[in-house]
PDB file of C-alpha atoms in Angstrom:
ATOM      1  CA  UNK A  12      -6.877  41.978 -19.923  1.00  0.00           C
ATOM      2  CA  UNK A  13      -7.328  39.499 -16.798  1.00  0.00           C
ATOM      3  CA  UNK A  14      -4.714  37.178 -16.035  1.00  0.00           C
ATOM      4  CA  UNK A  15      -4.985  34.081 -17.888  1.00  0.00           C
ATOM      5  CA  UNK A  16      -3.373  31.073 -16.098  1.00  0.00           C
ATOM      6  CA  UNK A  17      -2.635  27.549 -18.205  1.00  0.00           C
ATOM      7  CA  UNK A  18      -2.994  24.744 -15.719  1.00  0.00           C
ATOM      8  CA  UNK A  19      -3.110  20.583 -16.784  1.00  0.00           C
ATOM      9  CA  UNK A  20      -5.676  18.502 -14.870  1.00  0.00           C
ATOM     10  CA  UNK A  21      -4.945  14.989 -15.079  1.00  0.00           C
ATOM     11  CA  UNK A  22      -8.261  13.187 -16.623  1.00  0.00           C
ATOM     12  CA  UNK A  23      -6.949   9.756 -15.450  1.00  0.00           C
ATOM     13  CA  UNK A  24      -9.490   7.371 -13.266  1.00  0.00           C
ATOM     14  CA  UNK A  25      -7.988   7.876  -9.490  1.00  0.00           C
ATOM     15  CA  UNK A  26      -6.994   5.072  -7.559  1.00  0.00           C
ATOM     16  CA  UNK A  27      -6.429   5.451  -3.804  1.00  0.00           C
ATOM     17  CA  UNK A  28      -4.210   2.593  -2.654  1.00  0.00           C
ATOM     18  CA  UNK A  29      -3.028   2.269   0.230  1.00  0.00           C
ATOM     19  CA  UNK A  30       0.122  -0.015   1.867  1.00  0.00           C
ATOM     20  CA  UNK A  31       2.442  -1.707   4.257  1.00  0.00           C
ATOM     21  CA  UNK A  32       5.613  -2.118   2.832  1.00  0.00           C
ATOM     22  CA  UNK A  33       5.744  -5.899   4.833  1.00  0.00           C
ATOM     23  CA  UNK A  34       2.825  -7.196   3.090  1.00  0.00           C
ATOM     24  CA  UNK A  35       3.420  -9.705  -0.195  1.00  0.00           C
ATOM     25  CA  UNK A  36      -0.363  -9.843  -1.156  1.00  0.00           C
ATOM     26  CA  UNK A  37      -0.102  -5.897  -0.752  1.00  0.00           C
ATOM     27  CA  UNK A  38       3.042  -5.715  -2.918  1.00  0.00           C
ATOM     28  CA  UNK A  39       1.075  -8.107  -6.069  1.00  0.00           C
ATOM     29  CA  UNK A  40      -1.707  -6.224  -5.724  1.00  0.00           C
ATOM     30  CA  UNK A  41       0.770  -3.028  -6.133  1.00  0.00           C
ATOM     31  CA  UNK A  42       2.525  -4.326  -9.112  1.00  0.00           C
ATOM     32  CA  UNK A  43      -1.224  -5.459 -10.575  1.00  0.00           C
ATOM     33  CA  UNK A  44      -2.138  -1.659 -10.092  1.00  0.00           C
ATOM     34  CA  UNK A  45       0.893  -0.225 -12.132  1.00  0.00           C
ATOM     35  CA  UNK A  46      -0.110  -2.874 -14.953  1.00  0.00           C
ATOM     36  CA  UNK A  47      -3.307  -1.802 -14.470  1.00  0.00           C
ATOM     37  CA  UNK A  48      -2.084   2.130 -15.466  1.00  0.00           C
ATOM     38  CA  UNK A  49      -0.316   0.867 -18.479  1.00  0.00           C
ATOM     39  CA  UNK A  50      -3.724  -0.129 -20.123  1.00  0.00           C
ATOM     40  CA  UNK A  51      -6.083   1.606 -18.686  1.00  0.00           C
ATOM     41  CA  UNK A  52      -6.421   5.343 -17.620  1.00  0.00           C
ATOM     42  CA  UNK A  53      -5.763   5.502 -14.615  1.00  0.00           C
ATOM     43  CA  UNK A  54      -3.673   6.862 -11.830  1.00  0.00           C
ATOM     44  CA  UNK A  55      -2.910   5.079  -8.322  1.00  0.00           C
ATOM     45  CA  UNK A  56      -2.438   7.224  -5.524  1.00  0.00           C
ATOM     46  CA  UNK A  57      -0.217   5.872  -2.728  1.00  0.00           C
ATOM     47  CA  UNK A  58      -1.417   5.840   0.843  1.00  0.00           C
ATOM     48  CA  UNK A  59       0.881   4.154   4.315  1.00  0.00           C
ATOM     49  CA  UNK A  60      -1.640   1.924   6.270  1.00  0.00           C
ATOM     50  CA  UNK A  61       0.274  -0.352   8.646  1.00  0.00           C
ATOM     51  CA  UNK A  62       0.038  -3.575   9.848  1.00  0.00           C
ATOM     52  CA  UNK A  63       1.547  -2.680  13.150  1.00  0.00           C
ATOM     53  CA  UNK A  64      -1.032  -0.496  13.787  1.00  0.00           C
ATOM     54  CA  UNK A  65      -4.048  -2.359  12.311  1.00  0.00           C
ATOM     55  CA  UNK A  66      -3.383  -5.547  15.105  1.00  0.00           C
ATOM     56  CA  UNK A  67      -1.950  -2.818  18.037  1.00  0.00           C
ATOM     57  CA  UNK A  68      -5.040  -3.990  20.205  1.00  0.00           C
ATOM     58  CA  UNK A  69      -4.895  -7.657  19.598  1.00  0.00           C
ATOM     59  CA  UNK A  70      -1.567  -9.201  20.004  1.00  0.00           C
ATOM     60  CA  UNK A  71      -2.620 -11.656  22.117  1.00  0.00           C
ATOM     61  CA  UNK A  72      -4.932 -13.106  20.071  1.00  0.00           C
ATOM     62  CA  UNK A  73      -3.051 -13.891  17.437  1.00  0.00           C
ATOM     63  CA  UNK A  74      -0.083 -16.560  16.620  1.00  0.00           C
ATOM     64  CA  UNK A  75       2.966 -16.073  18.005  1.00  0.00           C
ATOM     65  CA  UNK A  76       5.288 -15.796  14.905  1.00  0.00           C
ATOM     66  CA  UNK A  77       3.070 -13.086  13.290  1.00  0.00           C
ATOM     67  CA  UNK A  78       3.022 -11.185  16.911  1.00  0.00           C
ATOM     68  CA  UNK A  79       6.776 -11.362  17.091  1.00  0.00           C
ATOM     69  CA  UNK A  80       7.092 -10.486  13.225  1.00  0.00           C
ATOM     70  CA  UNK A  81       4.927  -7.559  13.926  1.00  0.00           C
ATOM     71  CA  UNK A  82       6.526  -6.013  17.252  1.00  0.00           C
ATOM     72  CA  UNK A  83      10.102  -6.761  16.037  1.00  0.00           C
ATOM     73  CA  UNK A  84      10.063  -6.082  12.139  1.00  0.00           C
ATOM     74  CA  UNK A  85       6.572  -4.012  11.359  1.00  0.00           C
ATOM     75  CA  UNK A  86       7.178  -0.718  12.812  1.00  0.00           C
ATOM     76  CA  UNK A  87      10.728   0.402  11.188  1.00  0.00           C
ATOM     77  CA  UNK A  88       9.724   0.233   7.428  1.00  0.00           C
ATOM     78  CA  UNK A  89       6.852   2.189   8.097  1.00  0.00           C
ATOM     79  CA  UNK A  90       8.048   4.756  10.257  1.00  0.00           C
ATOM     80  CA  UNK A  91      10.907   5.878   7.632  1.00  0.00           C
ATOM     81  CA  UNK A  92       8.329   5.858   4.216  1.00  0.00           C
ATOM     82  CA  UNK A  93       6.171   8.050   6.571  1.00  0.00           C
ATOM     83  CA  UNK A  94       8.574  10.632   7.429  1.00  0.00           C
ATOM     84  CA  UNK A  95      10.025  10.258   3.621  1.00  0.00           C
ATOM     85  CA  UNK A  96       6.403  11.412   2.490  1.00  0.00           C
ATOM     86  CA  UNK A  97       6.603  14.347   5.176  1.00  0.00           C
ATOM     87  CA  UNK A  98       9.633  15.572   4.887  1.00  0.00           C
ATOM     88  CA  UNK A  99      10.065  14.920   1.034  1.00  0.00           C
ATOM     89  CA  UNK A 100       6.236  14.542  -0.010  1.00  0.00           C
ATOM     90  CA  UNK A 101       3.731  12.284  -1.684  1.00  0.00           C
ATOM     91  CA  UNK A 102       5.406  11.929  -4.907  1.00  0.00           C
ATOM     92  CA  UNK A 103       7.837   9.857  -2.846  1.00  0.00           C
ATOM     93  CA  UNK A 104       5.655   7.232  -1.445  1.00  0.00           C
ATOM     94  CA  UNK A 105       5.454   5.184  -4.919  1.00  0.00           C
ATOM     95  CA  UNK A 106       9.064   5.094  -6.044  1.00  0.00           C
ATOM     96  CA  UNK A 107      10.350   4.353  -2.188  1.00  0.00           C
ATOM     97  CA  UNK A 108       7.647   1.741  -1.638  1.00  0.00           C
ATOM     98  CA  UNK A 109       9.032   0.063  -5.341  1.00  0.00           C
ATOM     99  CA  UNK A 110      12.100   0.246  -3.856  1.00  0.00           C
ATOM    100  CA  UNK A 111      11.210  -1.353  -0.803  1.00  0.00           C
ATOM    101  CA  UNK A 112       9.165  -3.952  -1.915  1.00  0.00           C
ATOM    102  CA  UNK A 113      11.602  -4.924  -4.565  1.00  0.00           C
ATOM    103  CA  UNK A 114      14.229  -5.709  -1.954  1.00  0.00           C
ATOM    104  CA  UNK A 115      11.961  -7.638   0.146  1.00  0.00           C
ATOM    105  CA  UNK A 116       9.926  -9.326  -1.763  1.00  0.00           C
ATOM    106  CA  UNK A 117      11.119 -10.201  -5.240  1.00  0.00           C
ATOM    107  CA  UNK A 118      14.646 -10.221  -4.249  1.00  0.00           C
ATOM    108  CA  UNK A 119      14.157 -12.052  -0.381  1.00  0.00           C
ATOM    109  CA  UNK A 120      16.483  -9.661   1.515  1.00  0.00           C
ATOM    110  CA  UNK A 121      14.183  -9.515   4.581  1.00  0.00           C
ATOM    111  CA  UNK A 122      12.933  -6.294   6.513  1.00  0.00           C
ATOM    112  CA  UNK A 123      16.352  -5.314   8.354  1.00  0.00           C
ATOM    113  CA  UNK A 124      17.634  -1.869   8.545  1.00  0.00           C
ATOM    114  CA  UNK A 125      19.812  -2.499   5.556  1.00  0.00           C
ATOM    115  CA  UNK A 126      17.235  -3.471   2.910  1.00  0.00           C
ATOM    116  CA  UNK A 127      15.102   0.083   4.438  1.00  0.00           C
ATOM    117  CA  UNK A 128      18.748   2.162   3.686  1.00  0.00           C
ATOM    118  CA  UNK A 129      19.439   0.716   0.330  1.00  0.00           C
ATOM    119  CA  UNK A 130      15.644   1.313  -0.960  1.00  0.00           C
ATOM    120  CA  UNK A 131      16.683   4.912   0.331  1.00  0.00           C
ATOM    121  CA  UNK A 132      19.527   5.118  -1.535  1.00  0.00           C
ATOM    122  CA  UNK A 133      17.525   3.611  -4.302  1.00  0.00           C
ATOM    123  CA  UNK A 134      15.503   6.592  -5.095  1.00  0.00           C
ATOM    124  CA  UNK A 135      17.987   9.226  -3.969  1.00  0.00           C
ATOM    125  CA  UNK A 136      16.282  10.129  -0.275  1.00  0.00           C
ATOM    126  CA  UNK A 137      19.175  11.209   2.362  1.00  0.00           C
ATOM    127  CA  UNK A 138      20.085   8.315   4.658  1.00  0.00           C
ATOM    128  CA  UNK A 139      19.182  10.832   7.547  1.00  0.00           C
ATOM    129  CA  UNK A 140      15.677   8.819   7.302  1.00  0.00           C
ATOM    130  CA  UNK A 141      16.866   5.930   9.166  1.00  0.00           C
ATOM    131  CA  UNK A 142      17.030   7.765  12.364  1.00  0.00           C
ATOM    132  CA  UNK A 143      13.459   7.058  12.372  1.00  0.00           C
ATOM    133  CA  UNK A 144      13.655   3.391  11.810  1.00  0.00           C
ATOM    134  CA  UNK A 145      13.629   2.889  15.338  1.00  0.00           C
ATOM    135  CA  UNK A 146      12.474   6.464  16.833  1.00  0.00           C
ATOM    136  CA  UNK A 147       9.636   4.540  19.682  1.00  0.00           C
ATOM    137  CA  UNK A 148       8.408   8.233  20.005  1.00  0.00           C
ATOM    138  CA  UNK A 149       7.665   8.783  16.642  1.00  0.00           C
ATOM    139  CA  UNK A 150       7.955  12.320  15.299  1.00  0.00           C
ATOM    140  CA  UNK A 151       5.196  11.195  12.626  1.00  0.00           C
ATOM    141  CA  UNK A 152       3.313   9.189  14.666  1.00  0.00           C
ATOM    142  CA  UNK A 153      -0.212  10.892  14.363  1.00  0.00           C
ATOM    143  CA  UNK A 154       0.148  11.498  10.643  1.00  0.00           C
ATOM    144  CA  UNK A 155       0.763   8.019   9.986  1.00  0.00           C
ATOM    145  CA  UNK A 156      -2.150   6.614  12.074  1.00  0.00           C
ATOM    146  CA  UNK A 157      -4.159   9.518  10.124  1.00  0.00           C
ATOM    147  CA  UNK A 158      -3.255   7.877   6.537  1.00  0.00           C
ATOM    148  CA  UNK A 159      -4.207   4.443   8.289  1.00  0.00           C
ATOM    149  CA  UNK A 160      -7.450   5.447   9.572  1.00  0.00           C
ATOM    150  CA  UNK A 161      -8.687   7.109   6.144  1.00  0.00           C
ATOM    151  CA  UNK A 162      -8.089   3.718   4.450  1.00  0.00           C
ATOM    152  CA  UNK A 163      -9.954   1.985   7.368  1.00  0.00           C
ATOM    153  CA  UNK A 164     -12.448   4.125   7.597  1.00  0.00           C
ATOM    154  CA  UNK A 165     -13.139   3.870   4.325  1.00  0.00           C
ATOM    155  CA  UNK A 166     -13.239  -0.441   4.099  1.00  0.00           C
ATOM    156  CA  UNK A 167     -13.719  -1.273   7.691  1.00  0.00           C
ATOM    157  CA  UNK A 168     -11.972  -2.909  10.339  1.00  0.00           C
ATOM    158  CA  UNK A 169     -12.266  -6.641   9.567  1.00  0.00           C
ATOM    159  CA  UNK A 170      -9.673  -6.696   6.661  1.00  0.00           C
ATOM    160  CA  UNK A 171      -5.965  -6.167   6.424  1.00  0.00           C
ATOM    161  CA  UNK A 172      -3.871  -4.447   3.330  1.00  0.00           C
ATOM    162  CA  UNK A 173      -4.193  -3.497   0.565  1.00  0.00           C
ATOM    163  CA  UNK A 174      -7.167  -1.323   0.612  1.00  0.00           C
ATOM    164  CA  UNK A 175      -8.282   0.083  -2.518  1.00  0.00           C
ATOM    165  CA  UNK A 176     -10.732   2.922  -3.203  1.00  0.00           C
ATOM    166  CA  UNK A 177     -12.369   3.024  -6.744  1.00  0.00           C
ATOM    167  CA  UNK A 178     -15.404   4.858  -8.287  1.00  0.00           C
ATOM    168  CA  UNK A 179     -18.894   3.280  -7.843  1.00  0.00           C
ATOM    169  CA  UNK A 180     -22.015   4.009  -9.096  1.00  0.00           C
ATOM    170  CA  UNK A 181     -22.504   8.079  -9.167  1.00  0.00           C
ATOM    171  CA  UNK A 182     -18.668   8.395  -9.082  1.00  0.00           C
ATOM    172  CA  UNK A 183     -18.613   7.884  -5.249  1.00  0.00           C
ATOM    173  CA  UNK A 184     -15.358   5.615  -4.106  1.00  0.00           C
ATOM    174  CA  UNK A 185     -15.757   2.338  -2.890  1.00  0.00           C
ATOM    175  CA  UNK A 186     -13.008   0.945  -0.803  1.00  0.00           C
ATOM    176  CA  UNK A 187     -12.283  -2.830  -1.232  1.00  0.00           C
ATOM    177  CA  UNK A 188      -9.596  -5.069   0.801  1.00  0.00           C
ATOM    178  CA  UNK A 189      -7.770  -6.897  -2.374  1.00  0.00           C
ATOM    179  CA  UNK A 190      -7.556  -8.356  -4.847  1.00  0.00           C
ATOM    180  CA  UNK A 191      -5.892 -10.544  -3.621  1.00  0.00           C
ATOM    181  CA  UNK A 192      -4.038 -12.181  -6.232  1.00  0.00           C
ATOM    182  CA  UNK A 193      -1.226 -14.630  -7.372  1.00  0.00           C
ATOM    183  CA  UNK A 194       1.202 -14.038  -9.726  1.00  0.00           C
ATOM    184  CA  UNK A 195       0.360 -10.174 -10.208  1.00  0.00           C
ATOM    185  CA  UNK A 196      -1.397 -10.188 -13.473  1.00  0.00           C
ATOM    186  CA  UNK A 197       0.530  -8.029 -16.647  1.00  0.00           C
ATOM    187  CA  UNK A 198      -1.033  -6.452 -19.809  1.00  0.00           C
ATOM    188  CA  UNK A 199      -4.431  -7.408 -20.900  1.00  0.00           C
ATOM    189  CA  UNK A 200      -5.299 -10.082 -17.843  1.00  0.00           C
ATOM    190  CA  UNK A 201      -4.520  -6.831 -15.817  1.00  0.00           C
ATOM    191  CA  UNK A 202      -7.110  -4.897 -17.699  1.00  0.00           C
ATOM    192  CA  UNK A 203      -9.348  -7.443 -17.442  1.00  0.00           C
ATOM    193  CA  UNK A 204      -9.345  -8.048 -13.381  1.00  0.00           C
ATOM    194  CA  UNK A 205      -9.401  -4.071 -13.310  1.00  0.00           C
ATOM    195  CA  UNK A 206     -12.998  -4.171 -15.158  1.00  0.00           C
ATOM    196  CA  UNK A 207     -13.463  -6.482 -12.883  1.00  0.00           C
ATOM    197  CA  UNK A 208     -13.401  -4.551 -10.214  1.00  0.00           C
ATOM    198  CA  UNK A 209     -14.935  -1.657 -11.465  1.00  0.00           C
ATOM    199  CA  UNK A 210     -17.815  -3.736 -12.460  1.00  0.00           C
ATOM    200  CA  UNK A 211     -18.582  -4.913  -8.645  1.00  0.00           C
ATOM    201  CA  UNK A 212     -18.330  -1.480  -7.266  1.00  0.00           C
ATOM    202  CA  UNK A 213     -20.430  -0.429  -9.443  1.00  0.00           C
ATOM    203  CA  UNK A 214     -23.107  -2.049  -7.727  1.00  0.00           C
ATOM    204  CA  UNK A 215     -24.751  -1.065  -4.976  1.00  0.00           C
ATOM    205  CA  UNK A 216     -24.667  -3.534  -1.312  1.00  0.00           C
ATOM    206  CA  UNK A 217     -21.619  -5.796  -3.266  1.00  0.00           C
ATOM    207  CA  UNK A 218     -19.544  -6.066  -0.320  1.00  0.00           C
ATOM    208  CA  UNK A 219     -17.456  -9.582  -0.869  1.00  0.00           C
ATOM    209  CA  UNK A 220     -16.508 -12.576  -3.635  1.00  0.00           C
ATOM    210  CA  UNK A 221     -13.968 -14.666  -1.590  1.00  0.00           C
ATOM    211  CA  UNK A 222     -12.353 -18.529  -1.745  1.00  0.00           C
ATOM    212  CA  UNK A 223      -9.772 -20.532   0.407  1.00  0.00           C
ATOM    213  CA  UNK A 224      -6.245 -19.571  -1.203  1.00  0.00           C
ATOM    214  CA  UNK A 225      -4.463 -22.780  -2.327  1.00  0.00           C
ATOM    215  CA  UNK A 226      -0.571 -21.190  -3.229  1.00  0.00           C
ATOM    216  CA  UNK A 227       1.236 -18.557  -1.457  1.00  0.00           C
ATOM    217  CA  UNK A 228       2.892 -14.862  -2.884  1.00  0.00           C
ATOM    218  CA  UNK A 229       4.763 -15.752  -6.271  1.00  0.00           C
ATOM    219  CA  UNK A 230       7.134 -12.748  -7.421  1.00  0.00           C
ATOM    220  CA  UNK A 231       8.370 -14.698 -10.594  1.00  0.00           C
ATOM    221  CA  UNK A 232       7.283 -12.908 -12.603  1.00  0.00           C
ATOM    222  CA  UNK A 233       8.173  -8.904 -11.429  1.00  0.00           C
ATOM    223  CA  UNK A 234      11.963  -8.160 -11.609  1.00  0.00           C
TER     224      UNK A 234
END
């Protein structure tokens, strides 16, 4: 008799998401996205885009405090969740990037090499990674600027993080920046923002819906 060989595929909707660990409006659109798996079926699939990166080219044109936030504090955090996901794999990238953003966002402890070693120690990945924090010559340099591009590529250059890619019409993905959304909404208003956004990339040529944001990143609501 041949071989037979028993092997699961998962039938949950993929989600390609992809992330800078500094971003707030990255990190509610995150925490939307694991709501969003909760009621309906689907299955995010973590990417590392970077900030750093992304404005590389344009320093000068932009304000001072984001340049300085950007050469001083962007780099590190990225650097050591990329060479977590090569050394320990993909299945790392969501649990260390929860860790991460839980420490910097909804509990304000900044971006310092202390916050990046406790989210380590968070998820049980050696402290060895923190060598990279601030490794100018990075050993992962060209796969990180790989993951970046595919989300780029994939959305185009005039937007910033999160990029999402969900299926359009014929099953194709369609990458969106956003949402961008505050609080991150929970349970049913999740589902609902989630149709949402199926619904638009459904349709062909949809490219934007967009208005002036009146409040700033609000975290009261993850733990």
């Amino acid at each position: 008799m041949p071989e037979t060989t028993s092997e699961t595929t998962s039938t949950r909707t993929p989600v390609d998401f992809w992330f800078d660990p500094l971003c707030p409006w990255a990190w509610m659109t995150s925490r939307w996205m694991l709501e969003v798996e909760k009621v309906r079926d689907v299955e995010v699939r973590w990417h590392v885009m970077s900030l750093a990166v992304l404005n590389e080219d344009k320093l000068d044109e932009l304000p001072a405090e984001y340049r300085e936030m950007l050469e001083k504090q962007a780099w590190g955090p990225v650097r050591v969740v990329t060479a977590a996901w090569q050394k320990h794999g993909e299945d790392v990238l969501g649990p260390l990037y929860t860790a991460l953003g839980t420490r910097i966002h909804n509990q304000g402890a900044g971006v310092g090499r202390e916050t990046v070693a406790a989210a380590l120690a968070d998820v049980g990945l050696p402290a060895e990674l923190m060598e990279y924090h601030d490794q100018e010559d990075f050993e992962f340099d060209a796969q990180l600027r790989a993951s970046h591009k595919e989300g780029i590529d994939k959305v185009g250059q005039d937007v910033g993080t999160p990029v999402i890619a969900v299926p359009g019409a014929d099953g194709e993905q369609i990458a969106f920046f956003g949402p961008v959304v505050t609080p991150a909404p929970q349970g049913d208003e999740a589902g609902r923002l989630w149709d949402g956004t199926l619904a638009v990339a459904s349709v062909p040529g949809f490219y934007e819906i967009k208005r002036t944001r009146t409040k700033g990143p609000d975290f009261s609501n993850l733990v």
